[in-house]
Amino acid sequence: TLLTVTDNITGCPGAVTAPNTAVITIVNGAPDLTASQLFTTTQVAAGGTIDEVVVIRNVGTTATFLPIVFSVSTYSALTGLTVSSNANPSVTIGFTSYSLSNANWTFNALTGTFTSNAGVFIPAGGSTNIGVRIVRGTGAGVGANGTVNQTVTITNGTGGGETPTNNNTINNTLLKN
């Protein structure tokens, strides 16, 4: 006998004998990605800038294995706000400096979407930091003062199972003053 297998549901044993072969598939848990947002400020004046760190955490039991995609709110022209990928290697928020992994991500300015490049993965229990820059225009592009909601959404099915899916979106409010 080369291999003996017991069914974990019914307890029935089975055997594979020479010269046959068997394929064993080990099923691990799935990645479960969740996001958080950290801002240098949530208030932005005309011509001002907000730096943000989006932390993508894998709270699942196995590493991610597919490209990871998340989007940041794409603001209408009326808000006067634009989103871009932060080109700096790090951002300091409060007393904490966050190293950014933006070189490992592709940013689409039209959709506000970040997609991980090949080879990027987040181990179980691990995280990665991506820098986002929000700029408010000047003059006619300033937009009216008030509040604007910002949403970060991890696309379901990217980077793993994302179960439960209710942890894939996070919202915060920005104040234009």
PDB file of C-alpha atoms in Angstrom:
ATOM      1  CA  THR A   1       0.000   0.000   0.000  1.00  0.00           C
ATOM      2  CA  LEU A   2       1.403   3.364  -1.031  1.00  0.00           C
ATOM      3  CA  LEU A   3      -1.134   5.529   0.730  1.00  0.00           C
ATOM      4  CA  THR A   4      -4.079   5.148   3.062  1.00  0.00           C
ATOM      5  CA  VAL A   5      -6.712   7.861   3.165  1.00  0.00           C
ATOM      6  CA  THR A   6      -9.576   8.248   5.640  1.00  0.00           C
ATOM      7  CA  ASP A   7     -12.596  10.348   4.741  1.00  0.00           C
ATOM      8  CA  ASN A   8     -13.002  12.968   7.480  1.00  0.00           C
ATOM      9  CA  ILE A   9     -16.772  13.078   7.043  1.00  0.00           C
ATOM     10  CA  THR A  10     -17.772   9.404   7.071  1.00  0.00           C
ATOM     11  CA  GLY A  11     -14.554   7.891   8.444  1.00  0.00           C
ATOM     12  CA  CYS A  12     -14.359   5.441   5.523  1.00  0.00           C
ATOM     13  CA  PRO A  13     -10.810   4.319   4.764  1.00  0.00           C
ATOM     14  CA  GLY A  14      -9.387   3.898   1.273  1.00  0.00           C
ATOM     15  CA  ALA A  15      -6.081   2.666  -0.096  1.00  0.00           C
ATOM     16  CA  VAL A  16      -3.946   3.382  -3.164  1.00  0.00           C
ATOM     17  CA  THR A  17      -1.680   0.497  -4.063  1.00  0.00           C
ATOM     18  CA  ALA A  18       1.253   0.243  -6.482  1.00  0.00           C
ATOM     19  CA  PRO A  19       1.534   0.955  -9.399  1.00  0.00           C
ATOM     20  CA  ASN A  20      -1.304   3.497  -9.130  1.00  0.00           C
ATOM     21  CA  THR A  21      -0.804   7.144  -8.247  1.00  0.00           C
ATOM     22  CA  ALA A  22      -2.744   9.592  -6.127  1.00  0.00           C
ATOM     23  CA  VAL A  23      -3.054  13.357  -6.228  1.00  0.00           C
ATOM     24  CA  ILE A  24      -3.278  15.028  -2.855  1.00  0.00           C
ATOM     25  CA  THR A  25      -4.704  18.531  -2.711  1.00  0.00           C
ATOM     26  CA  ILE A  26      -4.241  20.433   0.510  1.00  0.00           C
ATOM     27  CA  VAL A  27      -6.949  23.019   0.992  1.00  0.00           C
ATOM     28  CA  ASN A  28      -5.938  25.911   3.193  1.00  0.00           C
ATOM     29  CA  GLY A  29      -8.068  28.773   4.369  1.00  0.00           C
ATOM     30  CA  ALA A  30      -8.505  31.775   2.115  1.00  0.00           C
ATOM     31  CA  PRO A  31      -6.969  35.238   2.329  1.00  0.00           C
ATOM     32  CA  ASP A  32      -9.312  37.816   3.799  1.00  0.00           C
ATOM     33  CA  LEU A  33      -8.318  41.379   2.947  1.00  0.00           C
ATOM     34  CA  THR A  34      -9.442  44.418   4.887  1.00  0.00           C
ATOM     35  CA  ALA A  35      -8.462  48.064   4.515  1.00  0.00           C
ATOM     36  CA  SER A  36      -7.849  50.962   6.853  1.00  0.00           C
ATOM     37  CA  GLN A  37      -7.135  54.623   6.124  1.00  0.00           C
ATOM     38  CA  LEU A  38      -4.722  56.943   7.911  1.00  0.00           C
ATOM     39  CA  PHE A  39      -4.684  60.668   7.022  1.00  0.00           C
ATOM     40  CA  THR A  40      -2.186  63.463   7.664  1.00  0.00           C
ATOM     41  CA  THR A  41      -5.315  65.598   8.017  1.00  0.00           C
ATOM     42  CA  THR A  42      -8.965  65.257   7.084  1.00  0.00           C
ATOM     43  CA  GLN A  43      -9.281  68.986   6.358  1.00  0.00           C
ATOM     44  CA  VAL A  44      -8.163  70.544   3.105  1.00  0.00           C
ATOM     45  CA  ALA A  45      -8.201  74.203   2.067  1.00  0.00           C
ATOM     46  CA  ALA A  46      -8.002  75.516  -1.503  1.00  0.00           C
ATOM     47  CA  GLY A  47      -4.635  74.486  -2.960  1.00  0.00           C
ATOM     48  CA  GLY A  48      -4.107  72.066  -0.051  1.00  0.00           C
ATOM     49  CA  THR A  49      -2.993  68.442   0.041  1.00  0.00           C
ATOM     50  CA  ILE A  50      -3.955  65.446   2.150  1.00  0.00           C
ATOM     51  CA  ASP A  51      -1.597  62.476   2.303  1.00  0.00           C
ATOM     52  CA  GLU A  52      -3.244  59.176   3.109  1.00  0.00           C
ATOM     53  CA  VAL A  53      -1.919  55.704   3.810  1.00  0.00           C
ATOM     54  CA  VAL A  54      -4.199  52.833   2.839  1.00  0.00           C
ATOM     55  CA  VAL A  55      -3.198  49.769   4.820  1.00  0.00           C
ATOM     56  CA  ILE A  56      -4.315  46.497   3.240  1.00  0.00           C
ATOM     57  CA  ARG A  57      -4.275  43.719   5.857  1.00  0.00           C
ATOM     58  CA  ASN A  58      -4.658  40.008   5.319  1.00  0.00           C
ATOM     59  CA  VAL A  59      -6.626  38.755   8.310  1.00  0.00           C
ATOM     60  CA  GLY A  60      -7.097  35.362   6.630  1.00  0.00           C
ATOM     61  CA  THR A  61      -5.256  32.111   7.168  1.00  0.00           C
ATOM     62  CA  THR A  62      -3.203  31.985   3.973  1.00  0.00           C
ATOM     63  CA  ALA A  63      -1.259  34.376   1.731  1.00  0.00           C
ATOM     64  CA  THR A  64      -2.860  36.232  -1.170  1.00  0.00           C
ATOM     65  CA  PHE A  65      -2.295  34.561  -4.525  1.00  0.00           C
ATOM     66  CA  LEU A  66      -3.981  36.776  -7.129  1.00  0.00           C
ATOM     67  CA  PRO A  67      -3.506  40.430  -8.075  1.00  0.00           C
ATOM     68  CA  ILE A  68      -5.047  42.699  -5.459  1.00  0.00           C
ATOM     69  CA  VAL A  69      -7.273  45.552  -6.640  1.00  0.00           C
ATOM     70  CA  PHE A  70      -8.672  48.381  -4.571  1.00  0.00           C
ATOM     71  CA  SER A  71     -10.162  51.730  -5.478  1.00  0.00           C
ATOM     72  CA  VAL A  72     -10.256  55.125  -3.825  1.00  0.00           C
ATOM     73  CA  SER A  73     -13.234  57.416  -4.415  1.00  0.00           C
ATOM     74  CA  THR A  74     -12.977  59.227  -7.709  1.00  0.00           C
ATOM     75  CA  TYR A  75     -14.334  62.662  -6.977  1.00  0.00           C
ATOM     76  CA  SER A  76     -16.482  64.629  -9.375  1.00  0.00           C
ATOM     77  CA  ALA A  77     -15.070  67.811 -10.879  1.00  0.00           C
ATOM     78  CA  LEU A  78     -17.454  69.753  -8.614  1.00  0.00           C
ATOM     79  CA  THR A  79     -15.551  68.667  -5.488  1.00  0.00           C
ATOM     80  CA  GLY A  80     -12.286  70.189  -6.676  1.00  0.00           C
ATOM     81  CA  LEU A  81     -10.420  67.097  -5.390  1.00  0.00           C
ATOM     82  CA  THR A  82      -8.146  64.746  -7.331  1.00  0.00           C
ATOM     83  CA  VAL A  83      -6.559  61.465  -6.244  1.00  0.00           C
ATOM     84  CA  SER A  84      -3.087  60.260  -7.213  1.00  0.00           C
ATOM     85  CA  SER A  85      -0.532  57.710  -6.157  1.00  0.00           C
ATOM     86  CA  ASN A  86       1.949  59.177  -3.656  1.00  0.00           C
ATOM     87  CA  ALA A  87       5.472  59.045  -5.146  1.00  0.00           C
ATOM     88  CA  ASN A  88       7.208  59.454  -1.770  1.00  0.00           C
ATOM     89  CA  PRO A  89       8.905  56.421  -0.160  1.00  0.00           C
ATOM     90  CA  SER A  90       7.239  57.127   3.191  1.00  0.00           C
ATOM     91  CA  VAL A  91       4.607  59.264   4.901  1.00  0.00           C
ATOM     92  CA  THR A  92       4.583  60.434   8.509  1.00  0.00           C
ATOM     93  CA  ILE A  93       1.192  60.617  10.185  1.00  0.00           C
ATOM     94  CA  GLY A  94       1.311  61.863  13.740  1.00  0.00           C
ATOM     95  CA  PHE A  95       4.399  60.268  15.275  1.00  0.00           C
ATOM     96  CA  THR A  96       4.462  57.208  12.993  1.00  0.00           C
ATOM     97  CA  SER A  97       6.326  56.913   9.682  1.00  0.00           C
ATOM     98  CA  TYR A  98       4.828  54.476   7.163  1.00  0.00           C
ATOM     99  CA  SER A  99       6.989  52.929   4.423  1.00  0.00           C
ATOM    100  CA  LEU A 100       5.042  52.872   1.156  1.00  0.00           C
ATOM    101  CA  SER A 101       5.031  50.054  -1.367  1.00  0.00           C
ATOM    102  CA  ASN A 102       3.644  52.153  -4.258  1.00  0.00           C
ATOM    103  CA  ALA A 103       6.357  50.947  -6.673  1.00  0.00           C
ATOM    104  CA  ASN A 104       4.639  47.537  -6.504  1.00  0.00           C
ATOM    105  CA  TRP A 105       1.268  48.928  -7.587  1.00  0.00           C
ATOM    106  CA  THR A 106      -0.185  50.413 -10.780  1.00  0.00           C
ATOM    107  CA  PHE A 107      -2.541  53.377 -10.396  1.00  0.00           C
ATOM    108  CA  ASN A 108      -5.348  54.261 -12.838  1.00  0.00           C
ATOM    109  CA  ALA A 109      -6.163  57.970 -12.398  1.00  0.00           C
ATOM    110  CA  LEU A 110      -9.483  57.732 -14.293  1.00  0.00           C
ATOM    111  CA  THR A 111     -10.947  55.121 -11.954  1.00  0.00           C
ATOM    112  CA  GLY A 112      -8.921  55.715  -8.783  1.00  0.00           C
ATOM    113  CA  THR A 113      -7.924  52.045  -8.917  1.00  0.00           C
ATOM    114  CA  PHE A 114      -4.717  50.538  -7.574  1.00  0.00           C
ATOM    115  CA  THR A 115      -3.690  47.081  -8.855  1.00  0.00           C
ATOM    116  CA  SER A 116      -0.822  45.079  -7.408  1.00  0.00           C
ATOM    117  CA  ASN A 117       1.941  44.160  -9.836  1.00  0.00           C
ATOM    118  CA  ALA A 118       3.014  40.552 -10.444  1.00  0.00           C
ATOM    119  CA  GLY A 119       4.706  38.952  -7.467  1.00  0.00           C
ATOM    120  CA  VAL A 120       3.025  41.106  -4.817  1.00  0.00           C
ATOM    121  CA  PHE A 121       1.422  39.091  -2.070  1.00  0.00           C
ATOM    122  CA  ILE A 122       0.396  39.665   1.514  1.00  0.00           C
ATOM    123  CA  PRO A 123       1.104  36.785   3.897  1.00  0.00           C
ATOM    124  CA  ALA A 124      -1.492  35.638   6.423  1.00  0.00           C
ATOM    125  CA  GLY A 125      -1.419  38.176   9.217  1.00  0.00           C
ATOM    126  CA  GLY A 126       0.625  40.594   7.072  1.00  0.00           C
ATOM    127  CA  SER A 127      -0.073  43.987   5.569  1.00  0.00           C
ATOM    128  CA  THR A 128       1.133  46.468   2.980  1.00  0.00           C
ATOM    129  CA  ASN A 129       0.992  50.291   2.905  1.00  0.00           C
ATOM    130  CA  ILE A 130       0.016  52.256  -0.197  1.00  0.00           C
ATOM    131  CA  GLY A 131       0.281  56.048  -0.313  1.00  0.00           C
ATOM    132  CA  VAL A 132      -2.540  58.157  -1.728  1.00  0.00           C
ATOM    133  CA  ARG A 133      -2.414  61.902  -2.292  1.00  0.00           C
ATOM    134  CA  ILE A 134      -5.581  64.031  -2.424  1.00  0.00           C
ATOM    135  CA  VAL A 135      -5.173  67.556  -3.813  1.00  0.00           C
ATOM    136  CA  ARG A 136      -7.727  70.359  -3.810  1.00  0.00           C
ATOM    137  CA  GLY A 137      -7.606  72.734  -6.749  1.00  0.00           C
ATOM    138  CA  THR A 138      -7.382  76.501  -6.727  1.00  0.00           C
ATOM    139  CA  GLY A 139      -9.458  79.199  -8.408  1.00  0.00           C
ATOM    140  CA  ALA A 140     -12.400  77.820 -10.354  1.00  0.00           C
ATOM    141  CA  GLY A 141     -11.277  74.253  -9.521  1.00  0.00           C
ATOM    142  CA  VAL A 142     -11.604  74.675  -5.751  1.00  0.00           C
ATOM    143  CA  GLY A 143     -15.124  73.269  -5.367  1.00  0.00           C
ATOM    144  CA  ALA A 144     -17.509  74.414  -2.639  1.00  0.00           C
ATOM    145  CA  ASN A 145     -16.596  74.086   1.035  1.00  0.00           C
ATOM    146  CA  GLY A 146     -18.262  71.297   2.984  1.00  0.00           C
ATOM    147  CA  THR A 147     -17.847  67.590   3.573  1.00  0.00           C
ATOM    148  CA  VAL A 148     -16.928  64.897   1.063  1.00  0.00           C
ATOM    149  CA  ASN A 149     -17.088  61.164   1.705  1.00  0.00           C
ATOM    150  CA  GLN A 150     -14.083  59.096   0.765  1.00  0.00           C
ATOM    151  CA  THR A 151     -14.370  55.361   0.232  1.00  0.00           C
ATOM    152  CA  VAL A 152     -11.711  52.686  -0.186  1.00  0.00           C
ATOM    153  CA  THR A 153     -13.055  49.423  -1.616  1.00  0.00           C
ATOM    154  CA  ILE A 154     -11.152  46.172  -2.135  1.00  0.00           C
ATOM    155  CA  THR A 155     -12.587  44.473  -5.211  1.00  0.00           C
ATOM    156  CA  ASN A 156     -14.236  41.190  -4.226  1.00  0.00           C
ATOM    157  CA  GLY A 157     -12.281  38.123  -5.287  1.00  0.00           C
ATOM    158  CA  THR A 158      -8.920  39.882  -5.717  1.00  0.00           C
ATOM    159  CA  GLY A 159      -6.056  38.569  -3.670  1.00  0.00           C
ATOM    160  CA  GLY A 160      -8.188  35.837  -2.175  1.00  0.00           C
ATOM    161  CA  GLY A 161     -11.556  35.010  -0.755  1.00  0.00           C
ATOM    162  CA  GLU A 162     -12.375  38.168   1.185  1.00  0.00           C
ATOM    163  CA  THR A 163     -14.871  36.396   3.382  1.00  0.00           C
ATOM    164  CA  PRO A 164     -16.776  38.064   4.886  1.00  0.00           C
ATOM    165  CA  THR A 165     -17.130  40.627   2.144  1.00  0.00           C
ATOM    166  CA  ASN A 166     -18.459  43.273   4.525  1.00  0.00           C
ATOM    167  CA  ASN A 167     -14.901  44.203   5.552  1.00  0.00           C
ATOM    168  CA  ASN A 168     -13.897  45.183   2.007  1.00  0.00           C
ATOM    169  CA  THR A 169     -15.039  48.819   2.212  1.00  0.00           C
ATOM    170  CA  ILE A 170     -14.137  51.647   4.570  1.00  0.00           C
ATOM    171  CA  ASN A 171     -15.459  55.221   4.554  1.00  0.00           C
ATOM    172  CA  ASN A 172     -14.165  58.472   5.998  1.00  0.00           C
ATOM    173  CA  THR A 173     -15.259  62.094   5.735  1.00  0.00           C
ATOM    174  CA  LEU A 174     -13.022  64.883   4.466  1.00  0.00           C
ATOM    175  CA  LEU A 175     -13.723  68.515   5.297  1.00  0.00           C
ATOM    176  CA  LYS A 176     -13.133  71.197   2.679  1.00  0.00           C
ATOM    177  CA  ASN A 177     -12.692  74.535   4.423  1.00  0.00           C
TER     178      ASN A 177
END
